[in-house]
């Protein structure tokens, strides 16, 4: 298995532009998580999905952020409009509830976003 | 409330010395416990996990951790640290009956002196 795939790996954009981050989870996993990591705030859970349905989006910082999971193999995190304070590394992770994995989350390599 | 505390934000050890990173958790049900490592510029990689049975678990890269229910702790250890172990380490807790979500600690950054 290729693991969790994220694209792009790096994104540099200007304030006010729309940014879309993409994630392909591990095949067969039923949970997908979006995290944000910054030096100041550490690792924050933004939103997570179960079987493509959003379960908890309480970590989404504001309405400028939105996430979708149209099918089991693809998810997007969109920021519109972007602001410099959105600069961070965004991680996607997936997991399979129950079984021998015991909720272990598998992380992608992350997308480093810089908003100028 | 569910929480994970890693009391040490930053630790420095000499290469070859032993290492112990502390993790304390609060969780209402049977906990599943994890240690992840993040090397600079990388994603989080699982080092080891505990879900039941033997309270001393072995992981990759020579790491081990011991679950102590009475102390609500899951400390990570390594007998001899290598320079390549310099990274950030995260403890996390989840559990049976939950929704798949893990609660992460704030992380401990390990620096290794030559």
PDB file of C-alpha atoms in Angstrom:
ATOM      1  CA  UNK A   1       0.000   0.000   0.000  1.00  0.00           C
ATOM      2  CA  UNK A   2       1.266   3.489  -0.812  1.00  0.00           C
ATOM      3  CA  UNK A   3       0.095   4.918   2.485  1.00  0.00           C
ATOM      4  CA  UNK A   4      -1.777   8.183   2.858  1.00  0.00           C
ATOM      5  CA  UNK A   5      -1.099  10.466  -0.075  1.00  0.00           C
ATOM      6  CA  UNK A   6      -1.283  14.231   0.141  1.00  0.00           C
ATOM      7  CA  UNK A   7      -0.907  16.841  -2.542  1.00  0.00           C
ATOM      8  CA  UNK A   8       0.618  19.245  -3.063  1.00  0.00           C
ATOM      9  CA  UNK A   9       3.577  18.793  -0.710  1.00  0.00           C
ATOM     10  CA  UNK A  10       4.281  22.517  -0.745  1.00  0.00           C
ATOM     11  CA  UNK A  11       1.999  25.416  -1.561  1.00  0.00           C
ATOM     12  CA  UNK A  12       2.879  29.077  -1.657  1.00  0.00           C
ATOM     13  CA  UNK A  13       0.077  31.500  -2.299  1.00  0.00           C
ATOM     14  CA  UNK A  14      -0.886  35.086  -1.766  1.00  0.00           C
ATOM     15  CA  UNK A  15      -3.339  36.350   0.786  1.00  0.00           C
ATOM     16  CA  UNK A  16      -6.891  36.212  -0.484  1.00  0.00           C
ATOM     17  CA  UNK A  17      -6.359  33.295  -2.839  1.00  0.00           C
ATOM     18  CA  UNK A  18      -8.210  30.008  -2.603  1.00  0.00           C
ATOM     19  CA  UNK A  19      -6.175  27.008  -1.512  1.00  0.00           C
ATOM     20  CA  UNK A  20      -7.187  23.372  -1.928  1.00  0.00           C
ATOM     21  CA  UNK A  21      -5.341  20.562  -0.203  1.00  0.00           C
ATOM     22  CA  UNK A  22      -5.946  16.972  -1.230  1.00  0.00           C
ATOM     23  CA  UNK A  23      -5.758  13.639   0.513  1.00  0.00           C
ATOM     24  CA  UNK A  24      -6.089  10.027  -0.530  1.00  0.00           C
ATOM     25  CA  UNK A  25      -6.506   7.731   2.479  1.00  0.00           C
ATOM     26  CA  UNK A  26      -5.372   4.142   2.753  1.00  0.00           C
ATOM     27  CA  UNK A  27      -7.751   1.865   0.913  1.00  0.00           C
ATOM     28  CA  UNK A  28     -10.282   0.238   3.251  1.00  0.00           C
ATOM     29  CA  UNK A  29      -9.910   2.759   6.045  1.00  0.00           C
ATOM     30  CA  UNK A  30     -13.168   4.230   7.297  1.00  0.00           C
ATOM     31  CA  UNK A  31     -11.903   7.298   9.164  1.00  0.00           C
ATOM     32  CA  UNK A  32     -10.156  10.340   7.755  1.00  0.00           C
ATOM     33  CA  UNK A  33      -8.690  13.174   9.804  1.00  0.00           C
ATOM     34  CA  UNK A  34      -7.363  16.622   8.921  1.00  0.00           C
ATOM     35  CA  UNK A  35      -4.804  18.198  11.271  1.00  0.00           C
ATOM     36  CA  UNK A  36      -2.921  21.470  11.290  1.00  0.00           C
ATOM     37  CA  UNK A  37       0.505  21.869  12.882  1.00  0.00           C
ATOM     38  CA  UNK A  38       2.169  25.149  13.825  1.00  0.00           C
ATOM     39  CA  UNK A  39       4.945  26.061  16.203  1.00  0.00           C
ATOM     40  CA  UNK A  40       2.599  28.152  18.319  1.00  0.00           C
ATOM     41  CA  UNK A  41      -0.393  25.828  18.570  1.00  0.00           C
ATOM     42  CA  UNK A  42       1.141  22.402  17.980  1.00  0.00           C
ATOM     43  CA  UNK A  43      -0.946  19.655  16.380  1.00  0.00           C
ATOM     44  CA  UNK A  44      -4.645  20.534  16.092  1.00  0.00           C
ATOM     45  CA  UNK A  45      -7.467  18.321  14.850  1.00  0.00           C
ATOM     46  CA  UNK A  46      -9.561  20.298  12.386  1.00  0.00           C
ATOM     47  CA  UNK A  47     -12.211  17.829  11.240  1.00  0.00           C
ATOM     48  CA  UNK A  48     -12.755  14.128  10.811  1.00  0.00           C
ATOM     49  CA  UNK A  49     -14.954  11.890   8.711  1.00  0.00           C
ATOM     50  CA  UNK A  50     -16.386   8.428   9.168  1.00  0.00           C
ATOM     51  CA  UNK A  51     -17.497   6.620   6.015  1.00  0.00           C
ATOM     52  CA  UNK A  52     -17.295   9.922   4.124  1.00  0.00           C
ATOM     53  CA  UNK A  53     -19.585  11.733   6.590  1.00  0.00           C
ATOM     54  CA  UNK A  54     -18.200  14.624   8.671  1.00  0.00           C
ATOM     55  CA  UNK A  55     -18.420  13.707  12.339  1.00  0.00           C
ATOM     56  CA  UNK A  56     -16.824  16.607  14.153  1.00  0.00           C
ATOM     57  CA  UNK A  57     -15.738  19.902  12.609  1.00  0.00           C
ATOM     58  CA  UNK A  58     -15.395  21.792  15.861  1.00  0.00           C
ATOM     59  CA  UNK A  59     -11.703  22.288  15.224  1.00  0.00           C
ATOM     60  CA  UNK A  60     -12.203  24.184  11.986  1.00  0.00           C
ATOM     61  CA  UNK A  61     -10.969  27.667  12.833  1.00  0.00           C
ATOM     62  CA  UNK A  62     -13.565  29.666  10.922  1.00  0.00           C
ATOM     63  CA  UNK A  63     -15.901  29.688   7.956  1.00  0.00           C
ATOM     64  CA  UNK A  64     -13.036  30.256   5.572  1.00  0.00           C
ATOM     65  CA  UNK A  65     -12.177  26.584   6.058  1.00  0.00           C
ATOM     66  CA  UNK A  66     -14.221  23.789   4.531  1.00  0.00           C
ATOM     67  CA  UNK A  67     -13.642  20.081   3.990  1.00  0.00           C
ATOM     68  CA  UNK A  68     -15.325  17.477   1.846  1.00  0.00           C
ATOM     69  CA  UNK A  69     -15.071  13.776   1.309  1.00  0.00           C
ATOM     70  CA  UNK A  70     -17.002  12.928  -1.856  1.00  0.00           C
ATOM     71  CA  UNK A  71     -15.957   9.279  -1.781  1.00  0.00           C
ATOM     72  CA  UNK A  72     -13.926   6.820   0.256  1.00  0.00           C
ATOM     73  CA  UNK A  73     -10.715   7.508  -1.586  1.00  0.00           C
ATOM     74  CA  UNK A  74     -10.554  11.297  -1.685  1.00  0.00           C
ATOM     75  CA  UNK A  75     -10.878  14.311   0.572  1.00  0.00           C
ATOM     76  CA  UNK A  76     -10.190  18.017   0.217  1.00  0.00           C
ATOM     77  CA  UNK A  77      -9.543  20.829   2.650  1.00  0.00           C
ATOM     78  CA  UNK A  78     -10.232  24.243   1.205  1.00  0.00           C
ATOM     79  CA  UNK A  79      -9.321  27.678   2.537  1.00  0.00           C
ATOM     80  CA  UNK A  80     -11.048  30.621   0.907  1.00  0.00           C
ATOM     81  CA  UNK A  81      -9.846  33.306   1.228  1.00  0.00           C
ATOM     82  CA  UNK A  82      -6.450  32.416   2.634  1.00  0.00           C
ATOM     83  CA  UNK A  83      -4.651  34.588   5.190  1.00  0.00           C
ATOM     84  CA  UNK A  84      -1.016  34.649   6.371  1.00  0.00           C
ATOM     85  CA  UNK A  85      -2.034  33.133   9.723  1.00  0.00           C
ATOM     86  CA  UNK A  86      -3.152  30.007   7.865  1.00  0.00           C
ATOM     87  CA  UNK A  87       0.492  29.214   7.133  1.00  0.00           C
ATOM     88  CA  UNK A  88       1.133  25.796   8.650  1.00  0.00           C
ATOM     89  CA  UNK A  89       1.697  22.150   7.831  1.00  0.00           C
ATOM     90  CA  UNK A  90      -1.569  20.344   7.157  1.00  0.00           C
ATOM     91  CA  UNK A  91      -1.683  16.605   7.743  1.00  0.00           C
ATOM     92  CA  UNK A  92      -4.197  14.058   6.620  1.00  0.00           C
ATOM     93  CA  UNK A  93      -4.483  10.746   8.474  1.00  0.00           C
ATOM     94  CA  UNK A  94      -6.664   7.691   8.080  1.00  0.00           C
ATOM     95  CA  UNK A  95      -7.590   4.767  10.289  1.00  0.00           C
ATOM     96  CA  UNK A  96      -9.730   1.668  10.511  1.00  0.00           C
ATOM     97  CA  UNK A  97     -11.924   1.493  13.587  1.00  0.00           C
ATOM     98  CA  UNK A  98     -11.727  -1.749  15.490  1.00  0.00           C
ATOM     99  CA  UNK A  99      -9.930  -4.889  14.494  1.00  0.00           C
ATOM    100  CA  UNK A 100      -6.229  -5.311  15.090  1.00  0.00           C
ATOM    101  CA  UNK A 101      -5.360  -1.713  14.256  1.00  0.00           C
ATOM    102  CA  UNK A 102      -6.930  -0.457  17.524  1.00  0.00           C
ATOM    103  CA  UNK A 103      -7.590   2.943  15.982  1.00  0.00           C
ATOM    104  CA  UNK A 104      -3.998   3.519  14.905  1.00  0.00           C
ATOM    105  CA  UNK A 105      -3.853   6.537  12.635  1.00  0.00           C
ATOM    106  CA  UNK A 106      -1.634   6.548   9.577  1.00  0.00           C
ATOM    107  CA  UNK A 107      -0.359   9.969   8.623  1.00  0.00           C
ATOM    108  CA  UNK A 108       0.460  11.431   5.259  1.00  0.00           C
ATOM    109  CA  UNK A 109       3.639  13.440   4.655  1.00  0.00           C
ATOM    110  CA  UNK A 110       1.806  16.746   5.032  1.00  0.00           C
ATOM    111  CA  UNK A 111       1.323  19.865   2.924  1.00  0.00           C
ATOM    112  CA  UNK A 112       3.390  22.869   3.921  1.00  0.00           C
ATOM    113  CA  UNK A 113       1.287  25.949   3.201  1.00  0.00           C
ATOM    114  CA  UNK A 114       2.761  29.428   3.083  1.00  0.00           C
ATOM    115  CA  UNK A 115       0.427  32.374   2.625  1.00  0.00           C
ATOM    116  CA  UNK A 116       2.219  35.607   1.753  1.00  0.00           C
TER     117      UNK A 116
ATOM    118  CA  UNK B   1     -12.358  14.889  30.176  1.00  0.00           C
ATOM    119  CA  UNK B   2      -9.983  13.036  27.909  1.00  0.00           C
ATOM    120  CA  UNK B   3      -6.488  14.456  27.822  1.00  0.00           C
ATOM    121  CA  UNK B   4      -2.843  13.628  27.357  1.00  0.00           C
ATOM    122  CA  UNK B   5      -0.035  15.473  29.093  1.00  0.00           C
ATOM    123  CA  UNK B   6       3.600  15.349  28.113  1.00  0.00           C
ATOM    124  CA  UNK B   7       5.292  17.289  30.927  1.00  0.00           C
ATOM    125  CA  UNK B   8       8.571  17.836  29.098  1.00  0.00           C
ATOM    126  CA  UNK B   9       8.439  20.149  26.109  1.00  0.00           C
ATOM    127  CA  UNK B  10      12.133  19.807  25.346  1.00  0.00           C
ATOM    128  CA  UNK B  11      14.717  17.221  26.428  1.00  0.00           C
ATOM    129  CA  UNK B  12      18.420  17.042  25.633  1.00  0.00           C
ATOM    130  CA  UNK B  13      20.426  13.855  26.120  1.00  0.00           C
ATOM    131  CA  UNK B  14      23.900  12.770  25.118  1.00  0.00           C
ATOM    132  CA  UNK B  15      24.319  10.143  22.449  1.00  0.00           C
ATOM    133  CA  UNK B  16      24.529   6.734  24.084  1.00  0.00           C
ATOM    134  CA  UNK B  17      22.640   7.831  27.185  1.00  0.00           C
ATOM    135  CA  UNK B  18      19.314   6.375  28.206  1.00  0.00           C
ATOM    136  CA  UNK B  19      16.061   8.162  27.503  1.00  0.00           C
ATOM    137  CA  UNK B  20      12.657   8.348  29.147  1.00  0.00           C
ATOM    138  CA  UNK B  21       9.845  10.521  27.822  1.00  0.00           C
ATOM    139  CA  UNK B  22       6.866  10.954  30.083  1.00  0.00           C
ATOM    140  CA  UNK B  23       3.198  10.687  29.171  1.00  0.00           C
ATOM    141  CA  UNK B  24       0.184  10.916  31.450  1.00  0.00           C
ATOM    142  CA  UNK B  25      -3.363  10.454  30.253  1.00  0.00           C
ATOM    143  CA  UNK B  26      -6.917  10.882  31.407  1.00  0.00           C
ATOM    144  CA  UNK B  27      -9.444   8.613  29.735  1.00  0.00           C
ATOM    145  CA  UNK B  28     -12.761   7.295  30.937  1.00  0.00           C
ATOM    146  CA  UNK B  29     -12.703   3.904  29.249  1.00  0.00           C
ATOM    147  CA  UNK B  30     -10.118   1.264  28.436  1.00  0.00           C
ATOM    148  CA  UNK B  31      -7.338   3.222  26.766  1.00  0.00           C
ATOM    149  CA  UNK B  32      -5.438   2.420  23.628  1.00  0.00           C
ATOM    150  CA  UNK B  33      -2.097   4.209  23.878  1.00  0.00           C
ATOM    151  CA  UNK B  34       0.304   5.237  21.155  1.00  0.00           C
ATOM    152  CA  UNK B  35       3.676   6.861  20.704  1.00  0.00           C
ATOM    153  CA  UNK B  36       4.417   8.587  17.410  1.00  0.00           C
ATOM    154  CA  UNK B  37       7.668  10.131  16.207  1.00  0.00           C
ATOM    155  CA  UNK B  38       8.009  13.047  13.810  1.00  0.00           C
ATOM    156  CA  UNK B  39      11.362  13.724  12.202  1.00  0.00           C
ATOM    157  CA  UNK B  40      11.937  17.220  10.814  1.00  0.00           C
ATOM    158  CA  UNK B  41       9.889  17.813   7.688  1.00  0.00           C
ATOM    159  CA  UNK B  42       8.135  14.467   7.963  1.00  0.00           C
ATOM    160  CA  UNK B  43       4.745  13.143   8.973  1.00  0.00           C
ATOM    161  CA  UNK B  44       4.048  11.234  12.165  1.00  0.00           C
ATOM    162  CA  UNK B  45       5.198   7.631  12.290  1.00  0.00           C
ATOM    163  CA  UNK B  46       3.975   5.067  14.786  1.00  0.00           C
ATOM    164  CA  UNK B  47       6.645   3.854  17.217  1.00  0.00           C
ATOM    165  CA  UNK B  48       4.497   1.508  19.292  1.00  0.00           C
ATOM    166  CA  UNK B  49       1.037   0.968  20.696  1.00  0.00           C
ATOM    167  CA  UNK B  50      -0.627  -0.654  23.682  1.00  0.00           C
ATOM    168  CA  UNK B  51      -4.149  -2.023  23.771  1.00  0.00           C
ATOM    169  CA  UNK B  52      -4.106  -4.955  26.179  1.00  0.00           C
ATOM    170  CA  UNK B  53      -1.994  -7.717  27.661  1.00  0.00           C
ATOM    171  CA  UNK B  54       1.650  -7.277  28.571  1.00  0.00           C
ATOM    172  CA  UNK B  55       2.117  -3.785  29.926  1.00  0.00           C
ATOM    173  CA  UNK B  56       5.622  -3.504  28.485  1.00  0.00           C
ATOM    174  CA  UNK B  57       5.453  -3.066  24.737  1.00  0.00           C
ATOM    175  CA  UNK B  58       8.254  -3.065  22.243  1.00  0.00           C
ATOM    176  CA  UNK B  59       8.348  -0.817  19.234  1.00  0.00           C
ATOM    177  CA  UNK B  60      10.499   0.065  16.293  1.00  0.00           C
ATOM    178  CA  UNK B  61      13.967   1.595  16.491  1.00  0.00           C
ATOM    179  CA  UNK B  62      14.680   0.007  19.883  1.00  0.00           C
ATOM    180  CA  UNK B  63      11.983   1.895  21.788  1.00  0.00           C
ATOM    181  CA  UNK B  64       9.758   0.446  24.476  1.00  0.00           C
ATOM    182  CA  UNK B  65       6.967   1.805  26.655  1.00  0.00           C
ATOM    183  CA  UNK B  66       5.349   0.680  29.868  1.00  0.00           C
ATOM    184  CA  UNK B  67       1.670   1.088  30.652  1.00  0.00           C
ATOM    185  CA  UNK B  68       0.987   1.771  34.320  1.00  0.00           C
ATOM    186  CA  UNK B  69      -2.733   1.947  34.941  1.00  0.00           C
ATOM    187  CA  UNK B  70      -2.374   3.013  38.584  1.00  0.00           C
ATOM    188  CA  UNK B  71      -0.324   6.029  37.514  1.00  0.00           C
ATOM    189  CA  UNK B  72      -2.209   6.708  34.262  1.00  0.00           C
ATOM    190  CA  UNK B  73       1.136   6.767  32.535  1.00  0.00           C
ATOM    191  CA  UNK B  74       2.670   5.397  29.356  1.00  0.00           C
ATOM    192  CA  UNK B  75       6.318   6.433  29.395  1.00  0.00           C
ATOM    193  CA  UNK B  76       8.597   5.844  26.433  1.00  0.00           C
ATOM    194  CA  UNK B  77      12.122   4.536  26.969  1.00  0.00           C
ATOM    195  CA  UNK B  78      15.255   3.712  25.052  1.00  0.00           C
ATOM    196  CA  UNK B  79      18.421   2.349  26.673  1.00  0.00           C
ATOM    197  CA  UNK B  80      20.890   4.050  24.352  1.00  0.00           C
ATOM    198  CA  UNK B  81      19.999   7.053  22.228  1.00  0.00           C
ATOM    199  CA  UNK B  82      21.398   7.566  18.742  1.00  0.00           C
ATOM    200  CA  UNK B  83      21.831  10.921  17.027  1.00  0.00           C
ATOM    201  CA  UNK B  84      19.141   9.892  14.528  1.00  0.00           C
ATOM    202  CA  UNK B  85      16.590   9.764  17.353  1.00  0.00           C
ATOM    203  CA  UNK B  86      16.483  13.556  17.464  1.00  0.00           C
ATOM    204  CA  UNK B  87      12.844  14.324  16.638  1.00  0.00           C
ATOM    205  CA  UNK B  88       9.528  15.273  18.154  1.00  0.00           C
ATOM    206  CA  UNK B  89       7.624  12.595  20.030  1.00  0.00           C
ATOM    207  CA  UNK B  90       3.868  12.522  20.547  1.00  0.00           C
ATOM    208  CA  UNK B  91       1.867  10.414  22.965  1.00  0.00           C
ATOM    209  CA  UNK B  92      -1.783   9.747  22.082  1.00  0.00           C
ATOM    210  CA  UNK B  93      -4.776   7.981  23.618  1.00  0.00           C
ATOM    211  CA  UNK B  94      -7.901   6.485  22.086  1.00  0.00           C
ATOM    212  CA  UNK B  95     -10.085   3.604  23.108  1.00  0.00           C
ATOM    213  CA  UNK B  96     -12.690   0.987  22.527  1.00  0.00           C
ATOM    214  CA  UNK B  97     -16.142   2.376  21.885  1.00  0.00           C
ATOM    215  CA  UNK B  98     -14.870   5.752  20.805  1.00  0.00           C
ATOM    216  CA  UNK B  99     -15.280   7.297  17.402  1.00  0.00           C
ATOM    217  CA  UNK B 100     -11.773   6.616  16.137  1.00  0.00           C
ATOM    218  CA  UNK B 101     -10.458   9.938  17.355  1.00  0.00           C
ATOM    219  CA  UNK B 102      -7.099  10.076  19.129  1.00  0.00           C
ATOM    220  CA  UNK B 103      -6.176  12.680  21.728  1.00  0.00           C
ATOM    221  CA  UNK B 104      -2.593  13.832  21.235  1.00  0.00           C
ATOM    222  CA  UNK B 105      -0.203  15.334  23.749  1.00  0.00           C
ATOM    223  CA  UNK B 106       1.610  18.544  22.929  1.00  0.00           C
ATOM    224  CA  UNK B 107       4.787  16.720  22.009  1.00  0.00           C
ATOM    225  CA  UNK B 108       8.321  16.463  23.382  1.00  0.00           C
ATOM    226  CA  UNK B 109      11.263  17.605  21.291  1.00  0.00           C
ATOM    227  CA  UNK B 110      14.351  15.461  21.756  1.00  0.00           C
ATOM    228  CA  UNK B 111      17.782  16.892  21.066  1.00  0.00           C
ATOM    229  CA  UNK B 112      20.783  14.553  21.035  1.00  0.00           C
ATOM    230  CA  UNK B 113      24.230  15.884  21.900  1.00  0.00           C
ATOM    231  CA  UNK B 114      27.240  14.225  20.263  1.00  0.00           C
TER     232      UNK B 114
END
